[in-house]
Short mmCIF file of C-alpha atoms and ligand atoms in Angstrom, two decimals:
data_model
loop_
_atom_site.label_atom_id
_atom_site.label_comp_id
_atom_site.label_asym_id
_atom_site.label_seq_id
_atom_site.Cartn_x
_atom_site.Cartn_y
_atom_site.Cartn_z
CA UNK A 1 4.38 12.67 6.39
CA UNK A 2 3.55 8.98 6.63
CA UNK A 3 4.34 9.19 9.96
CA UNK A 4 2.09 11.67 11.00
CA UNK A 5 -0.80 10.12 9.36
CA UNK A 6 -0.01 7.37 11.33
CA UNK A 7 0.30 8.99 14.62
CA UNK A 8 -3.41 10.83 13.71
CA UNK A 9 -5.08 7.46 13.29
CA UNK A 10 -3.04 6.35 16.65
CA UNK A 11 -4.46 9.37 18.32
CA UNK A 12 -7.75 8.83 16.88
CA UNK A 13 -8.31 5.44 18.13
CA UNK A 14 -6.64 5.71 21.36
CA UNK A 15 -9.46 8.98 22.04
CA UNK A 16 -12.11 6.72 20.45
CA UNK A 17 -11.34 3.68 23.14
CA UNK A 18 -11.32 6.22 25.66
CA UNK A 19 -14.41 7.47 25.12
CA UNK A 20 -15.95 4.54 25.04
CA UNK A 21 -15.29 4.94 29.07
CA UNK A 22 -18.45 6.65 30.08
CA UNK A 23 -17.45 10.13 28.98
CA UNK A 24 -15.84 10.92 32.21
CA UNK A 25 -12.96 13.57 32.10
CA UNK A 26 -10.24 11.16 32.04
CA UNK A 27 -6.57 11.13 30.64
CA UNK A 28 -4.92 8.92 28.33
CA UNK A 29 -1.42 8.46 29.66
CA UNK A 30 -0.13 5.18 27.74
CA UNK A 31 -0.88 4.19 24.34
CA UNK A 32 0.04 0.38 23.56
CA UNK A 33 0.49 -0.63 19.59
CA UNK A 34 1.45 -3.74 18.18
CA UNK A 35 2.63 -3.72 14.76
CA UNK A 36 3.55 -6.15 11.98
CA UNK A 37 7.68 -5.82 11.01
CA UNK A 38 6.20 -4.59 7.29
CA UNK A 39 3.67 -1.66 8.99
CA UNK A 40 6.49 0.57 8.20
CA UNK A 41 6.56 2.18 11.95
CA UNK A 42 9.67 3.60 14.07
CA UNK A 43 9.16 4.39 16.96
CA UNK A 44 11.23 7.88 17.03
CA UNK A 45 9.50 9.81 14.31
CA UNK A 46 6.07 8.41 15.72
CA UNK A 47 6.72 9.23 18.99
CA UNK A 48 7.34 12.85 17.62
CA UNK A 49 4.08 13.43 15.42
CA UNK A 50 1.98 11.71 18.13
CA UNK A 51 3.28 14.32 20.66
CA UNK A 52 2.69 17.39 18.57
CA UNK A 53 -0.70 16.13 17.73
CA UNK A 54 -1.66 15.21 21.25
CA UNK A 55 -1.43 18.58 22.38
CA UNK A 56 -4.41 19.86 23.83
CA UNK A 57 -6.24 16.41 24.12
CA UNK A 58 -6.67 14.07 26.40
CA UNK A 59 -3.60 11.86 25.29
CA UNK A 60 -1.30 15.08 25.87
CA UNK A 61 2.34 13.54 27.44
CA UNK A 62 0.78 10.06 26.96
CA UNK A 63 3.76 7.27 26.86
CA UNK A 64 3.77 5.49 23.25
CA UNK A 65 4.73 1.59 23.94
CA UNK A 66 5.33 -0.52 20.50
CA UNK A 67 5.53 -3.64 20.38
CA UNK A 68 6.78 -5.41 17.26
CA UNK A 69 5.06 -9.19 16.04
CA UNK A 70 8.04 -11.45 15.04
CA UNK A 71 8.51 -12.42 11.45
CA UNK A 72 11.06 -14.74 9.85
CA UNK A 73 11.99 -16.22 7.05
CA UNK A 74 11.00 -20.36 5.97
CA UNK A 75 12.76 -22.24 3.97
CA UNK A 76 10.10 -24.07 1.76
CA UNK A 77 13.23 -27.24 1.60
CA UNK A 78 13.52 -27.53 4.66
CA UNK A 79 11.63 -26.00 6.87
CA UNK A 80 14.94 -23.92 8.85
CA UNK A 81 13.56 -20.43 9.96
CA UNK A 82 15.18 -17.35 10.63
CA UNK A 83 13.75 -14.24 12.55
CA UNK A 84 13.77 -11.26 10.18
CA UNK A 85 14.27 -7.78 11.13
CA UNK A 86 11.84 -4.52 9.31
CA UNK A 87 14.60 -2.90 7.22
CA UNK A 88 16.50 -6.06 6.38
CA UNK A 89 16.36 -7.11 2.77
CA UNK A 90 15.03 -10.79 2.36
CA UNK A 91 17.27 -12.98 1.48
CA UNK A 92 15.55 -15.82 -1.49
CA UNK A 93 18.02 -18.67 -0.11
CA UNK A 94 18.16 -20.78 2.74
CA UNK A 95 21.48 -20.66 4.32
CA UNK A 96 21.51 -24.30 5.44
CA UNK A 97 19.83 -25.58 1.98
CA UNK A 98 19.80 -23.27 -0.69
CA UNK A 99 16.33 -23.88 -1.07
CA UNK A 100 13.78 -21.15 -1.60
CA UNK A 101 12.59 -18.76 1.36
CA UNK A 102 9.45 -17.21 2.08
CA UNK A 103 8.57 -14.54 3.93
CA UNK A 104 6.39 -14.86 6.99
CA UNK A 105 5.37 -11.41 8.11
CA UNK A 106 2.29 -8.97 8.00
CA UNK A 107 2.20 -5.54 7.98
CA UNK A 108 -0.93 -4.90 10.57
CA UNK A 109 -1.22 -2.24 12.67
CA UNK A 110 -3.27 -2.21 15.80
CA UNK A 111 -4.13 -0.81 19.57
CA UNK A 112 -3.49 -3.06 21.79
CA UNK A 113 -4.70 -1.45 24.88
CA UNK A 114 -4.54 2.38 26.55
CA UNK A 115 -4.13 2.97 30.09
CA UNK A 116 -6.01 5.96 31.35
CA UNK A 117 -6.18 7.86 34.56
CA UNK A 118 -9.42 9.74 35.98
CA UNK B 1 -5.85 10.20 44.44
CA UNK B 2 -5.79 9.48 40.61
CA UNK B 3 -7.42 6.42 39.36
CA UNK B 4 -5.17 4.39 36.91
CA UNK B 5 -6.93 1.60 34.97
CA UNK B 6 -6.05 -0.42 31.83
CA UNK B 7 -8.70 -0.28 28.91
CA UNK B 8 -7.84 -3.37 26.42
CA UNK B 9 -9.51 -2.66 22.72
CA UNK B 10 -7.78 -4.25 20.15
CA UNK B 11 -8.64 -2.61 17.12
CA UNK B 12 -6.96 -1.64 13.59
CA UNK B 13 -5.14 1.44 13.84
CA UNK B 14 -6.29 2.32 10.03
CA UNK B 15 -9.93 0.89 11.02
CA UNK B 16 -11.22 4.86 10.14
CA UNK B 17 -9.66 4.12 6.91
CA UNK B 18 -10.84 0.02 6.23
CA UNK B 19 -14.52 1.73 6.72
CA UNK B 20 -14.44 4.04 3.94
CA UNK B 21 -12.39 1.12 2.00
CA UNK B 22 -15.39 -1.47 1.97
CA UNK B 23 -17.71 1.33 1.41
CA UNK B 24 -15.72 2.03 -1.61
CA UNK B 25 -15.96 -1.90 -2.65
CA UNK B 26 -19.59 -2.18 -2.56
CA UNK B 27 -19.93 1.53 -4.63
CA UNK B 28 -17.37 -0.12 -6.80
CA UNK B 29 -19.89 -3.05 -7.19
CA UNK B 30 -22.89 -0.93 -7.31
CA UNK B 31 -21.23 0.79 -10.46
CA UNK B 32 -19.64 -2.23 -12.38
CA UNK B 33 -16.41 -1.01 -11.98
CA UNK B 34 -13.22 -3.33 -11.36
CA UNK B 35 -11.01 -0.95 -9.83
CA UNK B 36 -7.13 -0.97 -10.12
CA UNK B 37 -4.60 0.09 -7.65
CA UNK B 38 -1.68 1.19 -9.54
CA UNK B 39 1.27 1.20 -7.35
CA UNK B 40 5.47 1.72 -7.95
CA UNK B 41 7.87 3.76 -7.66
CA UNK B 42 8.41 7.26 -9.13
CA UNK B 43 8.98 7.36 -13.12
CA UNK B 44 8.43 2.92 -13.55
CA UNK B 45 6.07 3.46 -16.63
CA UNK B 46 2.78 4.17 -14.30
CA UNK B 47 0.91 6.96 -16.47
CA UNK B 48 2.26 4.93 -19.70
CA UNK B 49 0.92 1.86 -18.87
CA UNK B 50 -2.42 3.76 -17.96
CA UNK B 51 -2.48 4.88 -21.60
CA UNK B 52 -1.81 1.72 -23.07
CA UNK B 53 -4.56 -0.13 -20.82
CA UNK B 54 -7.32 2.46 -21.56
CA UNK B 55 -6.57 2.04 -24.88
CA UNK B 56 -6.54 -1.18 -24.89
CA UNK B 57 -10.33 -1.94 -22.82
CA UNK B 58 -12.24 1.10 -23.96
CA UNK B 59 -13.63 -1.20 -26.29
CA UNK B 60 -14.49 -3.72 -23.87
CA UNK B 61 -16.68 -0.68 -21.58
CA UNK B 62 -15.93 2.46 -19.78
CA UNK B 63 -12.59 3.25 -18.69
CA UNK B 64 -11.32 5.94 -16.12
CA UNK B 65 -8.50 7.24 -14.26
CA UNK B 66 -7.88 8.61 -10.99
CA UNK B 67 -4.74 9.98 -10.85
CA UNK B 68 -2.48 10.85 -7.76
CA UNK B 69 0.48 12.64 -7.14
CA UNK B 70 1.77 15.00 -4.44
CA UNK B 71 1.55 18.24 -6.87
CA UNK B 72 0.86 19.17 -10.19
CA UNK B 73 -1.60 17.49 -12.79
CA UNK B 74 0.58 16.78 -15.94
CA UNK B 75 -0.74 13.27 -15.66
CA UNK B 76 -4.14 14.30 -15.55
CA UNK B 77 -4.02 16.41 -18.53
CA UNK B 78 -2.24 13.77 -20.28
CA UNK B 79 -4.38 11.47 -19.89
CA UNK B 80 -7.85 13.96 -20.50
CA UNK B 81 -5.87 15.47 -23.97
CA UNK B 82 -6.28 11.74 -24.80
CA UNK B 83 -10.29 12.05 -24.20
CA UNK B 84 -10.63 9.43 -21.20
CA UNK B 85 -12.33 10.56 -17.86
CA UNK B 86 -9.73 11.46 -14.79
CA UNK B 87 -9.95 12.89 -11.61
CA UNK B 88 -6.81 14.59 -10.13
CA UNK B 89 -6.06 14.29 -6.29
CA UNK B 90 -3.04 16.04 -5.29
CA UNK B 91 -1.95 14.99 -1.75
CA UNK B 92 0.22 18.00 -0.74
CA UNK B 93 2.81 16.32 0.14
CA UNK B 94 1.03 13.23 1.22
CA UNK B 95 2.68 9.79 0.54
CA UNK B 96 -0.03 7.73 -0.36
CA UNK B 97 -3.61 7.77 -1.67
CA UNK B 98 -5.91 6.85 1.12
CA UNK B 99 -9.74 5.49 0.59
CA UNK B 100 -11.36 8.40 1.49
CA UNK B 101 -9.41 10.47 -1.37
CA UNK B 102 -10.59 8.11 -3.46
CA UNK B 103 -14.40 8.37 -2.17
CA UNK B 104 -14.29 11.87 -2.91
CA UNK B 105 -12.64 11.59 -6.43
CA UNK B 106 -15.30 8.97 -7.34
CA UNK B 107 -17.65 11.52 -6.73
CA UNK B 108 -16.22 14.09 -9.24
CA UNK B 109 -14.90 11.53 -12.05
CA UNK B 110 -18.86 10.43 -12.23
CA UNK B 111 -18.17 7.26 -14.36
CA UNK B 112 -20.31 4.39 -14.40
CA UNK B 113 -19.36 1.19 -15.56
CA UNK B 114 -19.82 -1.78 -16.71
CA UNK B 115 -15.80 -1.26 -17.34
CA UNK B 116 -12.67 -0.60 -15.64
CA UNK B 117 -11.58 2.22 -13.48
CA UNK B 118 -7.82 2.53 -12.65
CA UNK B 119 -6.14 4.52 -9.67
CA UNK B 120 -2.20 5.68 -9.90
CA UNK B 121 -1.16 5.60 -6.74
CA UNK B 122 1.41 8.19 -5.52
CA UNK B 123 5.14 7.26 -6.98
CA UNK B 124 6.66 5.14 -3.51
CA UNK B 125 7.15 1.84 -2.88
CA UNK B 126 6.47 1.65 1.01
CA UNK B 127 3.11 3.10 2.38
CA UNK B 128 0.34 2.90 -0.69
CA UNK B 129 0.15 -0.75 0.58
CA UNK B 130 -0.98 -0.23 3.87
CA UNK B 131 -3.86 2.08 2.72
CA UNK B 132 -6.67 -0.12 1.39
CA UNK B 133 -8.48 1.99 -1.04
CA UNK B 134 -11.07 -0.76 -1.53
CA UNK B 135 -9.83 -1.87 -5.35
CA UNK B 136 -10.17 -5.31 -6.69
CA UNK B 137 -6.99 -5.68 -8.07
CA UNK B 138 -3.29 -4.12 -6.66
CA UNK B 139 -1.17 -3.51 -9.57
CA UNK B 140 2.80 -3.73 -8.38
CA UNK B 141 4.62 -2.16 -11.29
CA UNK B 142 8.61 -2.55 -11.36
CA UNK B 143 10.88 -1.70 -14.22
CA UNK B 144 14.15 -2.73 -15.12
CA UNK B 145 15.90 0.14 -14.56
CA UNK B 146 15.03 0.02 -10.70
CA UNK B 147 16.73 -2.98 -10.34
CA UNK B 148 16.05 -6.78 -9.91
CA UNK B 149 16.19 -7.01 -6.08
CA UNK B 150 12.97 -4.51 -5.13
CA UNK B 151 11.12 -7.02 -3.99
CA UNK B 152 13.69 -8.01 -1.51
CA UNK B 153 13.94 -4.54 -0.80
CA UNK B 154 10.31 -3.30 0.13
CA UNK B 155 8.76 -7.07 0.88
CA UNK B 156 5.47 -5.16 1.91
CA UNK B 157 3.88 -3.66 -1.28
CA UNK B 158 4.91 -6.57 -3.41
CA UNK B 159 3.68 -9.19 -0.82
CA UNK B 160 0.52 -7.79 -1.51
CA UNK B 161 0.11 -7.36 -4.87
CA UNK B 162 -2.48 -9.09 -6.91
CA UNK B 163 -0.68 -8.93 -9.97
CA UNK B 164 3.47 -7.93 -10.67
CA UNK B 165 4.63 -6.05 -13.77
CA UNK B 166 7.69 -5.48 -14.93
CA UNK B 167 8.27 -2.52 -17.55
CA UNK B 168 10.82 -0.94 -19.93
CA UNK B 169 11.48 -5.01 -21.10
CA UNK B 170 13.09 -2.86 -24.27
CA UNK B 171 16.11 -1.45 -21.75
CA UNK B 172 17.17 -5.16 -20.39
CA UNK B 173 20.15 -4.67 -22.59
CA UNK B 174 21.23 -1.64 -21.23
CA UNK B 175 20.99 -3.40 -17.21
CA UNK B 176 22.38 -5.97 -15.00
CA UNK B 177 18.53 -6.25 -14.62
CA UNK B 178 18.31 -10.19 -13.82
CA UNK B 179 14.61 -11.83 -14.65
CA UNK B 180 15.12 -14.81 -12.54
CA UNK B 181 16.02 -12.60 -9.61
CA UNK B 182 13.33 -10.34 -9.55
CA UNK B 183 10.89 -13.40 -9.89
CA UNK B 184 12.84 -15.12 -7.17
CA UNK B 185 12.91 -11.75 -5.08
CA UNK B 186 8.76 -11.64 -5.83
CA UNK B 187 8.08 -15.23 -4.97
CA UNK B 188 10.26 -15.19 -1.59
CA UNK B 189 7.15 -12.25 -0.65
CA UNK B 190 3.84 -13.10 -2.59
CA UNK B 191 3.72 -17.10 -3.56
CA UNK B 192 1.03 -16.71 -6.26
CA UNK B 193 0.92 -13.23 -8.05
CA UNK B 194 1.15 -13.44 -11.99
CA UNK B 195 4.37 -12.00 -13.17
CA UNK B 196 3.89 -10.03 -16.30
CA UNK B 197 6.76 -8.61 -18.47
CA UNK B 198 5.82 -5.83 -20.37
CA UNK B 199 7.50 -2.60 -22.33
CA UNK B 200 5.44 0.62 -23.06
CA UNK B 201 7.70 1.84 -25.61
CA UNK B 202 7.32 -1.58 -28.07
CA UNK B 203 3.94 -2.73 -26.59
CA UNK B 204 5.69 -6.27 -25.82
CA UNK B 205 3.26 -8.07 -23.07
CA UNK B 206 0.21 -5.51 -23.21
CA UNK B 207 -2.08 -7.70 -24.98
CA UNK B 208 -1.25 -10.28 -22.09
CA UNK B 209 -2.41 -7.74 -19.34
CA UNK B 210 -4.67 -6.40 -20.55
CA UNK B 211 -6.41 -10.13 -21.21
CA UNK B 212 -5.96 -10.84 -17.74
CA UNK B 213 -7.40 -7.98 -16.78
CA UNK B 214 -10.59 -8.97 -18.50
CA UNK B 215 -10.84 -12.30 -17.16
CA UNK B 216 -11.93 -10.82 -13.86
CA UNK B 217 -14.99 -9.21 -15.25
N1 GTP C 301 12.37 2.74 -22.49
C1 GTP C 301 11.19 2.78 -21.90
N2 GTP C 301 10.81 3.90 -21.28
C2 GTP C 301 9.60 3.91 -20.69
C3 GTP C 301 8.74 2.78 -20.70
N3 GTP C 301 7.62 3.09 -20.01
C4 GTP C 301 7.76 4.36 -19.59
N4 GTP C 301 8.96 4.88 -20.01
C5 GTP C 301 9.48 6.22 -19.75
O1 GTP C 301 9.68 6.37 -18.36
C6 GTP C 301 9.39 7.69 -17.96
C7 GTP C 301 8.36 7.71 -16.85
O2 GTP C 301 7.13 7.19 -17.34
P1 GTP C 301 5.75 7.56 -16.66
O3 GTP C 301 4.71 6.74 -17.30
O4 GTP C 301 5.57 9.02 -16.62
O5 GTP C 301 6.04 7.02 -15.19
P2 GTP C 301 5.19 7.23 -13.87
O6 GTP C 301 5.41 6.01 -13.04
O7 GTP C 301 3.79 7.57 -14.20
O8 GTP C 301 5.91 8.48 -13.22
P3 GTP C 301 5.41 9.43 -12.01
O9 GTP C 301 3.92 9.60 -12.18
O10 GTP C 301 6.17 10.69 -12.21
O11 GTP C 301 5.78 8.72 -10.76
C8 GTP C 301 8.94 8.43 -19.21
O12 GTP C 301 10.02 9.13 -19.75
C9 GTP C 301 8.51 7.29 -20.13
O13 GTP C 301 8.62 7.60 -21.49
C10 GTP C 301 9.20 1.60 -21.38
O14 GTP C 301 8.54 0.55 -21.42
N5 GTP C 301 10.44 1.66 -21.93
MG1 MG C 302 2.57 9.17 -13.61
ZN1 ZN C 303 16.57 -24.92 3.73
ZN1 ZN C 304 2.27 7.43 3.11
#
């Protein structure tokens, strides 16, 4: 369900970027969307909804391209870093240290560019 | 020949939905109403913490709910047998509350404040954080029996929060629930949320909230 609310506000911008084109009949046939590792996005189930709801629009058969912004985990000790994967748990201690982590990620969400064909 | 070209537009994906959001802010202002974003999992104490908190700052101005939930409205009529002003959204299956359910509820509870309006967000952990429903304050609820590693489990909701409960203080016996954990777990995310520990069953840590609560107004 998430998912497809997603893939609707995908859809809508992608038509609303289009359109802002000159109104010519044009087609949308890649989508580009860069998203934080806590937006909460795979790429499977999105790639589903976004077909179904393309269907009939301008985007119909476009290609859905994600790319994900890195995020990692500081140690607030000593500074070591580690890249951190969506769906990983954090871990609250350094492994060189011990010292305390943070988390250094985002969760937003946003088109990147479209590539259209007329 | 087709023409091919590249159109480059970075905007928000959920910029539709950040619109209605700061719309909702400054009708929030307009009214004198510090809105709450009540967000955890299913069955952490939500609706009884509501209770409590009404209670609790009715005295300090109007109070009112809008409640959410993917079917039914026994929180609702909970919480209007008690006398206090609700709207119900059911989502139909929808995950999370977005800001122009909220917009439309507004309309229908018809409260004006000065005082406090509070939103329960629909029982899940992952996606009511991404939706910005305009509110002044998130409200991350845990509870001890969920477990003391959730915020090392969904980093996104409680990396946001503006404020971290924990409820059902009265079952710690009962769980391997570890404090320092959990405030480890929330402090690995979100560096300067207050931590609040609170049960609804023996009122332990209410008073506390509900004071901070009032210091923003
Ligand atoms: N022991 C104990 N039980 C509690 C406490 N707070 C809530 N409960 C119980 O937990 C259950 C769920 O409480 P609710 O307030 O309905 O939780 P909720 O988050 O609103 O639940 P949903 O709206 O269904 O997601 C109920 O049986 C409550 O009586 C507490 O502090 N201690
Ligand atoms: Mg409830
Ligand atoms: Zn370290
Ligand atoms: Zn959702």
């Amino acid at each position: 369900m998430h998912e497809a609310a997603i893939a609707q506000a995908i859809l809508d911008t992608a038509l609303t970027a289009a359109g802002q084109d000159g109104g010519k009949k044009i087609k949308i046939i890649r989508i580009v969307i860069v998203a934080g590792a806590l937006a909460g996005i795979e790429q499977p189930s999105l790639e589903m909804y976004l077909t179904e709801l393309a269907r009939g629009t301008p985007a119909e058969g476009t290609v859905l391209e994600l790319k994900s912004t890195p995020a990692r985990l500081v140690c607030r000790t000593c500074g070591h870093a580690m890249p951190f994967d969506s769906g990983r748990t954090v871990d609250v201690q350094c492994d060189q240290c011990g010292g305390p982590n943070r988390l250094e990620a985002d969760d937003a969400c946003y088109l990147e560019s479209i590539e259209v064909e007329s | 020949m087709a023409k091919k070209k590249i159109i480059t537009a970075r905007r928000s994906i959920l910029c539709a939905n950040d619109r209605q959001a700061a719309a909702n802010t400054r009708l929030f202002k307009k009214l004198d109403l510090t809105t709450i974003n009540v967000m955890a999992s299913p069955g952490a104490g939500k609706t009884n913490l509501l209770v409590h908190l009404l209670k609790a700052l009715s005295s300090h101005g109007s109070v009112g709910v809008i409640e959410g939930d993917v079917a039914s409205s026994i929180d609702a009529e909970h919480i209007a047998a008690l006398g206090y002003p609700v709207t119900q959204i059911n989502t139909d299956g929808g995950c999370h509350l977005n800001a122009s359910d909220i917009a439309a509820a507004l309309k229908e509870l018809n409260l004006a404040g000065p005082g406090f309006l509070f939103i329960e967000n629909i029982g899940n952990l992952i996606c009511p954080a991404a939706f910005d429903l305009g509110e002044r304050v998130r409200l991350v609820l845990a509870s001890v029996p969920e477990g003391d590693d959730k915020p090392r489990k969904y980093p996104g909701i409680f990396m946001k929060a503006d404020v971290v409960v924990v409820n059902k203080l009265d079952t710690l016996a009962a769980f391997d629930f570890d404090r320092a954990a959990f405030i480890a777990g929330v402090r690995a995310v979100n560096p300067a949320a207050p931590i609040l520990e609170v049960s609804c069953r023996t009122g332990q840590g209410l008073d506390a909230l509900a004071d901070w609560l009032l210091a923003l107004r």
